[in-house]
PDB file of C-alpha atoms in Angstrom:
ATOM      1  CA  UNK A1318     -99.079 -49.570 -27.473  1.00 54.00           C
ATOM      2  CA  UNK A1319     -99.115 -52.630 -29.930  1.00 52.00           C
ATOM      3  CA  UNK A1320     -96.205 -52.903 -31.983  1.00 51.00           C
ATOM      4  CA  UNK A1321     -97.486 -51.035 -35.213  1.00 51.00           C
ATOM      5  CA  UNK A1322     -96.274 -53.401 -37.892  1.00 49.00           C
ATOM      6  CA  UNK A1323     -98.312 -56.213 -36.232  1.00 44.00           C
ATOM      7  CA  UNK A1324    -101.573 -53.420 -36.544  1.00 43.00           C
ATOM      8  CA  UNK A1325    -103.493 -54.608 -39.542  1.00 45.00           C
ATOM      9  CA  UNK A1326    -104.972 -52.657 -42.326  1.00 53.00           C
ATOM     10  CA  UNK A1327    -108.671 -53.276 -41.914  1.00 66.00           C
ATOM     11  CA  UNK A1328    -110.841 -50.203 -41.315  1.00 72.00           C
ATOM     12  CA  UNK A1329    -111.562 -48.996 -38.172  1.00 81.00           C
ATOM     13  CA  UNK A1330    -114.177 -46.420 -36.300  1.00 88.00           C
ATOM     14  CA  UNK A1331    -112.859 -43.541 -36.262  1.00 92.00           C
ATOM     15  CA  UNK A1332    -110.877 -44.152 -39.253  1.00 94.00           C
ATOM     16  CA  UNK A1333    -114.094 -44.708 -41.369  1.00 95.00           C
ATOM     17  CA  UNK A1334    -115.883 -41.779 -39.691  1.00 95.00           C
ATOM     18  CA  UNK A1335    -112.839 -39.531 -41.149  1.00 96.00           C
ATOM     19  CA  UNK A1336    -112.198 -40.900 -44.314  1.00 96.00           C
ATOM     20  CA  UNK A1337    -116.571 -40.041 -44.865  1.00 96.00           C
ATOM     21  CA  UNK A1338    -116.833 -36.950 -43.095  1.00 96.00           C
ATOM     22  CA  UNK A1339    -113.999 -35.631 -45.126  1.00 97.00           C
ATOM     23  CA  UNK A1340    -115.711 -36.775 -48.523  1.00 97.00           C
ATOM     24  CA  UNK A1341    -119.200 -35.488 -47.499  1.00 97.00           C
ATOM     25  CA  UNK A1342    -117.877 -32.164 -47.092  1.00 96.00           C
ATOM     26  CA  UNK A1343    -115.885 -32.217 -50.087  1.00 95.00           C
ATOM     27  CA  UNK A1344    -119.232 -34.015 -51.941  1.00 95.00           C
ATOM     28  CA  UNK A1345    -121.537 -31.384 -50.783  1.00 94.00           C
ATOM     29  CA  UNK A1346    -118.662 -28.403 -51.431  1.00 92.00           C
ATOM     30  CA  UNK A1347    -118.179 -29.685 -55.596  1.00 92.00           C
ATOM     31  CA  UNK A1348    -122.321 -29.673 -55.441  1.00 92.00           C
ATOM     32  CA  UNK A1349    -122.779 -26.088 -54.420  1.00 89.00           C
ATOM     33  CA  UNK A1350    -120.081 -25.071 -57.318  1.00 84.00           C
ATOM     34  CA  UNK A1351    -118.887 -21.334 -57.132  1.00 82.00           C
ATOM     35  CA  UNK A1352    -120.733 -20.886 -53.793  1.00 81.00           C
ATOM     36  CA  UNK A1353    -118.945 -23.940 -52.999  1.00 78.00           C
ATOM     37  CA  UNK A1354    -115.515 -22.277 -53.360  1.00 84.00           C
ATOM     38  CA  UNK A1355    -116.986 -19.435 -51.103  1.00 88.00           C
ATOM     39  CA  UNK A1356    -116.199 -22.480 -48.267  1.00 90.00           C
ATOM     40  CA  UNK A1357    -112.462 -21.753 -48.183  1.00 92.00           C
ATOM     41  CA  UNK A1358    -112.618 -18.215 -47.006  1.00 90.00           C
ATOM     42  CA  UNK A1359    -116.032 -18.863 -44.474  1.00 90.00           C
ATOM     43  CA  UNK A1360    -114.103 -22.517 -42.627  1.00 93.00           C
ATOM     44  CA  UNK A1361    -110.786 -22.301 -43.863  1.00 94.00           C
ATOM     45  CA  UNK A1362    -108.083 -20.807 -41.626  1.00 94.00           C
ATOM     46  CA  UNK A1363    -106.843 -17.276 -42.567  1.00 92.00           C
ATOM     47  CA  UNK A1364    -103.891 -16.481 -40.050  1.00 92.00           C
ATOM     48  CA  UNK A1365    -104.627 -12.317 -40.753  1.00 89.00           C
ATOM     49  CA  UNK A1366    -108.135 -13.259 -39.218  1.00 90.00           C
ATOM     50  CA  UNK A1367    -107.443 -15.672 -36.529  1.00 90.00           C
ATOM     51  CA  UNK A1368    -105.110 -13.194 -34.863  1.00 86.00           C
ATOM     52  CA  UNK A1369    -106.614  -9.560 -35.760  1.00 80.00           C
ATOM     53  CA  UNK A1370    -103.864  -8.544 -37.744  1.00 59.00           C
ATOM     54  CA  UNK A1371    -106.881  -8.070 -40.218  1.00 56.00           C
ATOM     55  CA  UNK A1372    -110.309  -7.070 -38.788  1.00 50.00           C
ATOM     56  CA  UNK A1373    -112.204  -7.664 -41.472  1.00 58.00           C
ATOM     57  CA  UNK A1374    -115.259 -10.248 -40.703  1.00 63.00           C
ATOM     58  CA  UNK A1375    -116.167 -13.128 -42.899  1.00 71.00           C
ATOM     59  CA  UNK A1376    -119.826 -13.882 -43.265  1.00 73.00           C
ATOM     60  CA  UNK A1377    -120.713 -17.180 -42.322  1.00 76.00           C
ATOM     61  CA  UNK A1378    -117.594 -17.894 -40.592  1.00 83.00           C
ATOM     62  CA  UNK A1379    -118.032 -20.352 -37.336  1.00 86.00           C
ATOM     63  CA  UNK A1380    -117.597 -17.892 -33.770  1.00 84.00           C
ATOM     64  CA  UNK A1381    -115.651 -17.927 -32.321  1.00 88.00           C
ATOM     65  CA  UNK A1382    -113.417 -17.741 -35.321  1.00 90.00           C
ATOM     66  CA  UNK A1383    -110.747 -20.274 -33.789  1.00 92.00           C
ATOM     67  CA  UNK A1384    -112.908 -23.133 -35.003  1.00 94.00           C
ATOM     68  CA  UNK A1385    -111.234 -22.681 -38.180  1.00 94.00           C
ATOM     69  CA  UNK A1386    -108.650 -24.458 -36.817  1.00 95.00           C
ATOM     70  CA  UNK A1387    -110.587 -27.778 -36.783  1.00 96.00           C
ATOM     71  CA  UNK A1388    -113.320 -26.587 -39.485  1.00 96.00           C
ATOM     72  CA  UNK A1389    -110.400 -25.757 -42.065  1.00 95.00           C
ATOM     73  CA  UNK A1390    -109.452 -29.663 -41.767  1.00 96.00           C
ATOM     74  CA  UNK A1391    -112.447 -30.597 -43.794  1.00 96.00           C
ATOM     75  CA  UNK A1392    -112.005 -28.793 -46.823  1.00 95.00           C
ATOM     76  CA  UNK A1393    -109.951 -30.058 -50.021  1.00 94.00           C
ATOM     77  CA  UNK A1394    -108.986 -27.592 -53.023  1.00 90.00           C
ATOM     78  CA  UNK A1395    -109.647 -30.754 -55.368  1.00 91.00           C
ATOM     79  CA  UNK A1396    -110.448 -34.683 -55.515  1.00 94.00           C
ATOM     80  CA  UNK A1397    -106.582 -35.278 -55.725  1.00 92.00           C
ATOM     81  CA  UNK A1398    -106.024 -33.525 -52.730  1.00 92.00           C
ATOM     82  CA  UNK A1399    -108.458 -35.121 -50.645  1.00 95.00           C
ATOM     83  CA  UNK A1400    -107.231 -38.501 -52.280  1.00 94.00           C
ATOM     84  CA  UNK A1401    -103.996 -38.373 -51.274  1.00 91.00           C
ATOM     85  CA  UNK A1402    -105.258 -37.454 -47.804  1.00 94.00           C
ATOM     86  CA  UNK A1403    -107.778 -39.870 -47.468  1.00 95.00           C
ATOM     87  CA  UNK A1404    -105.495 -42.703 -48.764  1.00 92.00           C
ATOM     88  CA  UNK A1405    -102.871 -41.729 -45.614  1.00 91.00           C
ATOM     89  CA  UNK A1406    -105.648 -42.165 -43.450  1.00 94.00           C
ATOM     90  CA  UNK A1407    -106.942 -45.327 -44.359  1.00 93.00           C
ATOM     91  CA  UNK A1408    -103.385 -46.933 -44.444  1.00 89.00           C
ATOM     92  CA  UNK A1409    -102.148 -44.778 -41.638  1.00 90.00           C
ATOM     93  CA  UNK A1410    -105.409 -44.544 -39.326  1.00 91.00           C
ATOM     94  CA  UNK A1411    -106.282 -48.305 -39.294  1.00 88.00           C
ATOM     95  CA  UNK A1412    -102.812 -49.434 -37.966  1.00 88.00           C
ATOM     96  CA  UNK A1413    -102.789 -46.513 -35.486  1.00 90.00           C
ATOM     97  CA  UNK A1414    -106.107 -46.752 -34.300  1.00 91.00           C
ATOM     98  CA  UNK A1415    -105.977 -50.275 -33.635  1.00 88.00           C
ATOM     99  CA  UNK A1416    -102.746 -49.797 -31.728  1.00 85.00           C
ATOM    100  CA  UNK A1417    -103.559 -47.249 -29.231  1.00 87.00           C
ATOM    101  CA  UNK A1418    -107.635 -47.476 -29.791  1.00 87.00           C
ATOM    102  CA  UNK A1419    -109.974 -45.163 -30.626  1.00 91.00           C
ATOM    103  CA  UNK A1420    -110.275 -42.269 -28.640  1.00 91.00           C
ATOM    104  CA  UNK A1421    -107.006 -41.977 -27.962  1.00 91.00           C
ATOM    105  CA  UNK A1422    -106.378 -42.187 -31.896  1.00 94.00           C
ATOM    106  CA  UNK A1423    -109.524 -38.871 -32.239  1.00 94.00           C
ATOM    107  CA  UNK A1424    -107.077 -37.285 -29.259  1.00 94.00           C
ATOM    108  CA  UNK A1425    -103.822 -37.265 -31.188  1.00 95.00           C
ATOM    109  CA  UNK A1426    -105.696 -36.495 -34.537  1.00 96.00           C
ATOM    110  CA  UNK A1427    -107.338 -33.272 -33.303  1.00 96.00           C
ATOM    111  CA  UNK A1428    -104.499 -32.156 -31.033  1.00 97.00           C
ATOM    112  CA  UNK A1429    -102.492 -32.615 -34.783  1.00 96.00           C
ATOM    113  CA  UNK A1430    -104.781 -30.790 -36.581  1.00 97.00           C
ATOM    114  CA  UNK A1431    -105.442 -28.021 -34.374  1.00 97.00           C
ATOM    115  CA  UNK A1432    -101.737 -27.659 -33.370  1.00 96.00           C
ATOM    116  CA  UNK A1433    -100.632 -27.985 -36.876  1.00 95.00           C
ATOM    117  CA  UNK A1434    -103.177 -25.074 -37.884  1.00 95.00           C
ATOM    118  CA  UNK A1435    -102.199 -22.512 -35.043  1.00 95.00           C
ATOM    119  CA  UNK A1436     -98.337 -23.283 -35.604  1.00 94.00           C
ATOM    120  CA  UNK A1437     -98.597 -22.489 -39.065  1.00 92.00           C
ATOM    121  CA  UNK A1438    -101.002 -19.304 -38.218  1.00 92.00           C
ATOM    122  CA  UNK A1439     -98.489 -17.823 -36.271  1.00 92.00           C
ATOM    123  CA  UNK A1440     -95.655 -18.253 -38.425  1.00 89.00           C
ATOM    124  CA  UNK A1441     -97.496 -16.642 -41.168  1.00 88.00           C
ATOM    125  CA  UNK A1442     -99.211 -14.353 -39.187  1.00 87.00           C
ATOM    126  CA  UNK A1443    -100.201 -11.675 -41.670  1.00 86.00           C
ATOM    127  CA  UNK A1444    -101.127 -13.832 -44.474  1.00 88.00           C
ATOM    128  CA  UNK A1445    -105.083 -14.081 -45.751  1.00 88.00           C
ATOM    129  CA  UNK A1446    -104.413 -17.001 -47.719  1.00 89.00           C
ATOM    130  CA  UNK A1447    -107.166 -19.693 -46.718  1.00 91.00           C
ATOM    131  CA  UNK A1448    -105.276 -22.932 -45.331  1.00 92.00           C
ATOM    132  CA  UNK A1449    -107.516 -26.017 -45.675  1.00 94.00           C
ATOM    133  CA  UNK A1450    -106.807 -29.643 -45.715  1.00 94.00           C
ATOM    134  CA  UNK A1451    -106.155 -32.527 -43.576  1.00 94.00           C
ATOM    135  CA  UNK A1452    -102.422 -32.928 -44.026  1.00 93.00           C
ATOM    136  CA  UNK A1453    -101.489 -31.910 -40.226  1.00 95.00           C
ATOM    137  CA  UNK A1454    -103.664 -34.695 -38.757  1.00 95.00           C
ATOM    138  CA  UNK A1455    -102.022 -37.027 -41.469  1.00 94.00           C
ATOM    139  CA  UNK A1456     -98.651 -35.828 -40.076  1.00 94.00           C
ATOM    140  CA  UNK A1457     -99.597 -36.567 -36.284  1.00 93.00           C
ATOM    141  CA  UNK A1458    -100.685 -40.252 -37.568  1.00 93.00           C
ATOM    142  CA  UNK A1459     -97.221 -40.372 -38.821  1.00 92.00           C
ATOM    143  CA  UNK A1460     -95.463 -39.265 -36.045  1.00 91.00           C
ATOM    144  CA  UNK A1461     -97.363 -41.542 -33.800  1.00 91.00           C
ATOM    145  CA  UNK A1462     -96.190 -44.481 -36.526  1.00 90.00           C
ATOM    146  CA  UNK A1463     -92.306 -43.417 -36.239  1.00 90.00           C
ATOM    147  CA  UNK A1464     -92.372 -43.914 -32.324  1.00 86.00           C
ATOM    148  CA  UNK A1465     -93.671 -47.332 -33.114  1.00 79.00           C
ATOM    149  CA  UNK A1466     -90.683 -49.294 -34.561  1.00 76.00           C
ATOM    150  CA  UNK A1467     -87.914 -49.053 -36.642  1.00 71.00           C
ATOM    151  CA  UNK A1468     -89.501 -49.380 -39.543  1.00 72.00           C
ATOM    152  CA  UNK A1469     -92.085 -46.366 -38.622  1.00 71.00           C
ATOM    153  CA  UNK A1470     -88.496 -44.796 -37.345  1.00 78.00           C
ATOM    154  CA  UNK A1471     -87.358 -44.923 -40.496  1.00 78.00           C
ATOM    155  CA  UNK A1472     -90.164 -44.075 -42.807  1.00 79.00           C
ATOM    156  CA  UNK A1473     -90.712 -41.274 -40.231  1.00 74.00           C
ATOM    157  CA  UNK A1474     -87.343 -40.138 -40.581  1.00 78.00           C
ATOM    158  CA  UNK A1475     -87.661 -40.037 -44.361  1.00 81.00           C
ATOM    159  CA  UNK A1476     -90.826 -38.257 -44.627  1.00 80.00           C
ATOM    160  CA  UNK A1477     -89.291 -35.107 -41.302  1.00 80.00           C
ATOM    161  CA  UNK A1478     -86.643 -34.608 -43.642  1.00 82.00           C
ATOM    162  CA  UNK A1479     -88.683 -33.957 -46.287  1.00 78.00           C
ATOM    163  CA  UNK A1480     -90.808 -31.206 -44.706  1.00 74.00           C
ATOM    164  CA  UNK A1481     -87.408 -29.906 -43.267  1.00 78.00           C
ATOM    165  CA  UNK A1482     -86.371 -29.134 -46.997  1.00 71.00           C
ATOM    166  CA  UNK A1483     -89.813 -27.854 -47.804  1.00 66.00           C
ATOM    167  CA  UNK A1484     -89.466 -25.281 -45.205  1.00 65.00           C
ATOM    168  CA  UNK A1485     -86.151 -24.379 -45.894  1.00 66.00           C
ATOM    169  CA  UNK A1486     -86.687 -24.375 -49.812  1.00 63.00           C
ATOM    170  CA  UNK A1487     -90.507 -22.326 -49.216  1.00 56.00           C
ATOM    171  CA  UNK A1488     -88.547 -18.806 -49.756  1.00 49.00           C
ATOM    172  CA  UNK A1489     -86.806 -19.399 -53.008  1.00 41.00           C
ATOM    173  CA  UNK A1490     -89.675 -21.407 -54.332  1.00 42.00           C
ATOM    174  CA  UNK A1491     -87.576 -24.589 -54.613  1.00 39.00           C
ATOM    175  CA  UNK A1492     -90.415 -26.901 -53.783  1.00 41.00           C
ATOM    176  CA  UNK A1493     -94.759 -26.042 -53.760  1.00 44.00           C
ATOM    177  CA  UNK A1494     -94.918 -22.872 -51.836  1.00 46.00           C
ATOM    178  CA  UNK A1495     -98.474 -23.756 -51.327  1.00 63.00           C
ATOM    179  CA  UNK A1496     -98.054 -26.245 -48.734  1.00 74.00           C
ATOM    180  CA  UNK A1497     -98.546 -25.423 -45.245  1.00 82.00           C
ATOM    181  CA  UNK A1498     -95.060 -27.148 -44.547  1.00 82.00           C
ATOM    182  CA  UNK A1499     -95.224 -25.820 -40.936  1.00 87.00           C
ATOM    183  CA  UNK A1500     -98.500 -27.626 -40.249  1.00 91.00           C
ATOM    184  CA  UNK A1501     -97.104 -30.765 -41.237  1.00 91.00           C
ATOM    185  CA  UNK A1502     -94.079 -30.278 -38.635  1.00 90.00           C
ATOM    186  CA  UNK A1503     -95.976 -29.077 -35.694  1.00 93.00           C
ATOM    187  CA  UNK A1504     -98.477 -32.195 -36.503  1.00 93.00           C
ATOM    188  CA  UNK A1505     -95.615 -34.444 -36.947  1.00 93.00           C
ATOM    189  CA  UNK A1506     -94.158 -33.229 -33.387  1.00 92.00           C
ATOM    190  CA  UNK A1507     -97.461 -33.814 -31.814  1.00 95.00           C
ATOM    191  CA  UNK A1508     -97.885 -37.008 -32.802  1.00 92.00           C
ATOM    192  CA  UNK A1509     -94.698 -38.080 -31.496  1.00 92.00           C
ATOM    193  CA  UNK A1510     -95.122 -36.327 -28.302  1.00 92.00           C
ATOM    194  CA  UNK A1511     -98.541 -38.610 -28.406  1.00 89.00           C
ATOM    195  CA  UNK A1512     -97.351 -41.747 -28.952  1.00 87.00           C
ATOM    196  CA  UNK A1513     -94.742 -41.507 -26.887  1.00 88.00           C
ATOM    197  CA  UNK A1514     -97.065 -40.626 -24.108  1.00 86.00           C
ATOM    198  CA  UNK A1515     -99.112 -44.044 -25.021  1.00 76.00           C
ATOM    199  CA  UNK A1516     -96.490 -46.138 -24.538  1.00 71.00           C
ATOM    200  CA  UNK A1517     -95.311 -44.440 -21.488  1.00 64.00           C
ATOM    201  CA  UNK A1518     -99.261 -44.753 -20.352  1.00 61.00           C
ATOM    202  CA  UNK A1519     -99.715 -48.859 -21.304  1.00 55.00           C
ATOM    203  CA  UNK A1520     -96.418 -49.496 -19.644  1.00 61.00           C
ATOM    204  CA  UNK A1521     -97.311 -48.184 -16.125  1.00 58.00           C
ATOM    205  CA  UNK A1522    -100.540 -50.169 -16.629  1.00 53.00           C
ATOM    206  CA  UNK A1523     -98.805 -53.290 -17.218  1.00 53.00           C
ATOM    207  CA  UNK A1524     -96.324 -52.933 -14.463  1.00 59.00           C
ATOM    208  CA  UNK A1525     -99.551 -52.415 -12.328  1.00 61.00           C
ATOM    209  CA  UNK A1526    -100.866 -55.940 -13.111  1.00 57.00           C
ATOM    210  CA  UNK A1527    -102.684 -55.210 -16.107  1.00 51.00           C
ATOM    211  CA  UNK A1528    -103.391 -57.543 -18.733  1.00 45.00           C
ATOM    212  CA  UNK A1529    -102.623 -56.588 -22.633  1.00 46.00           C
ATOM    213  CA  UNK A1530    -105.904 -56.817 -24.456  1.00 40.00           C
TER     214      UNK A1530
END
């Protein structure tokens, strides 16, 4: 894996195809108004649902109903929300896309996303409060970043603590109970556990012969 500081900021593939995706759907959600907030509940992720604790059935909701775990990534409760998402992303996503490449930068994204989603289903396993948003991908980018340097260390470092004392602080209400705090951990872990497992990969290619391109 390139050393991440040495990355670059310019926009890259799958970056890009994120970044518009993500603003379609949120384009095409603010378009259909009301019915548009009927989105959240049909492709967010409701833990109740995802596990059976509650059997009631969603119409229009993707089957099997685990798709939520992905589909729930693409919906944003407002334009600040998906700004502050999409802004991570194109800082975030350019320097680790171009450091590990692209499909290995779509891997650790949906592994993030998904695991974020079912680690914060099963902690809040009764709830049938949509979860939506992009923030557990976000989290793997920044995971992958921390195992990149000590300067990603660092920031990394800042930003786990953070979540820590969101999780800690959800009961009393200290900080936003709103935010899937759990997501952002499990994401976090798993991209860590990813970029670790790229540099592991690139070195035993180099110590094969290969050639850093």
């Amino acid at each position: 894996m390139k050393r991440l500081r040495h990355a670059g900021w310019r926009l890259k593939s799958v970056t890009v195809a994120l970044i518009a995706l993500n603003s379609v759907v949120f384009a095409l959600q603010v378009l259909q108004g009301a019915a548009g907030q009927e989105w959240f509940y049909r492709y967010g992720l409701i833990p109740a649902v995802l596990f059976g604790v509650d059997a009631f059935s969603i119409y229009g909701s993707p089957t099997p109903y685990a798709l939520t775990l992905l589909t729930s990534s693409f919906l944003h409760g407002n334009l600040s929300h998906l700004a502050v998402n999409m802004a991570f992303v194109a800082v975030l996503g350019s320097m680790v896309e171009r450091a590990v490449g692209a499909w290995r930068f779509a891997t650790v994204w949906t592994a993030a996303v998904v695991g974020g989603g079912l680690f914060h289903a099963l902690w809040n396993s009764g709830s049938i409060v949509p979860t939506i948003g992009a923030s557990a991908g976000v989290a793997g980018l920044i995971g992958v970043v921390t195992v990149g340097g000590w300067g990603g260390l660092v920031a990394g470092g800042l930003w786990l603590a953070v979540q820590v004392i969101g999780v800690v602080a959800e009961g009393p209400q200290v900080l936003d109970p709103e935010v899937a705090w759990q997501a952002h951990l499990a994401g976090f872990a798993i991209g860590v556990m990813g970029g670790l497992l790229v540099r592991w990969e690139i070195r035993r290619w180099r110590r094969r012969g290969g050639v850093n391109g």
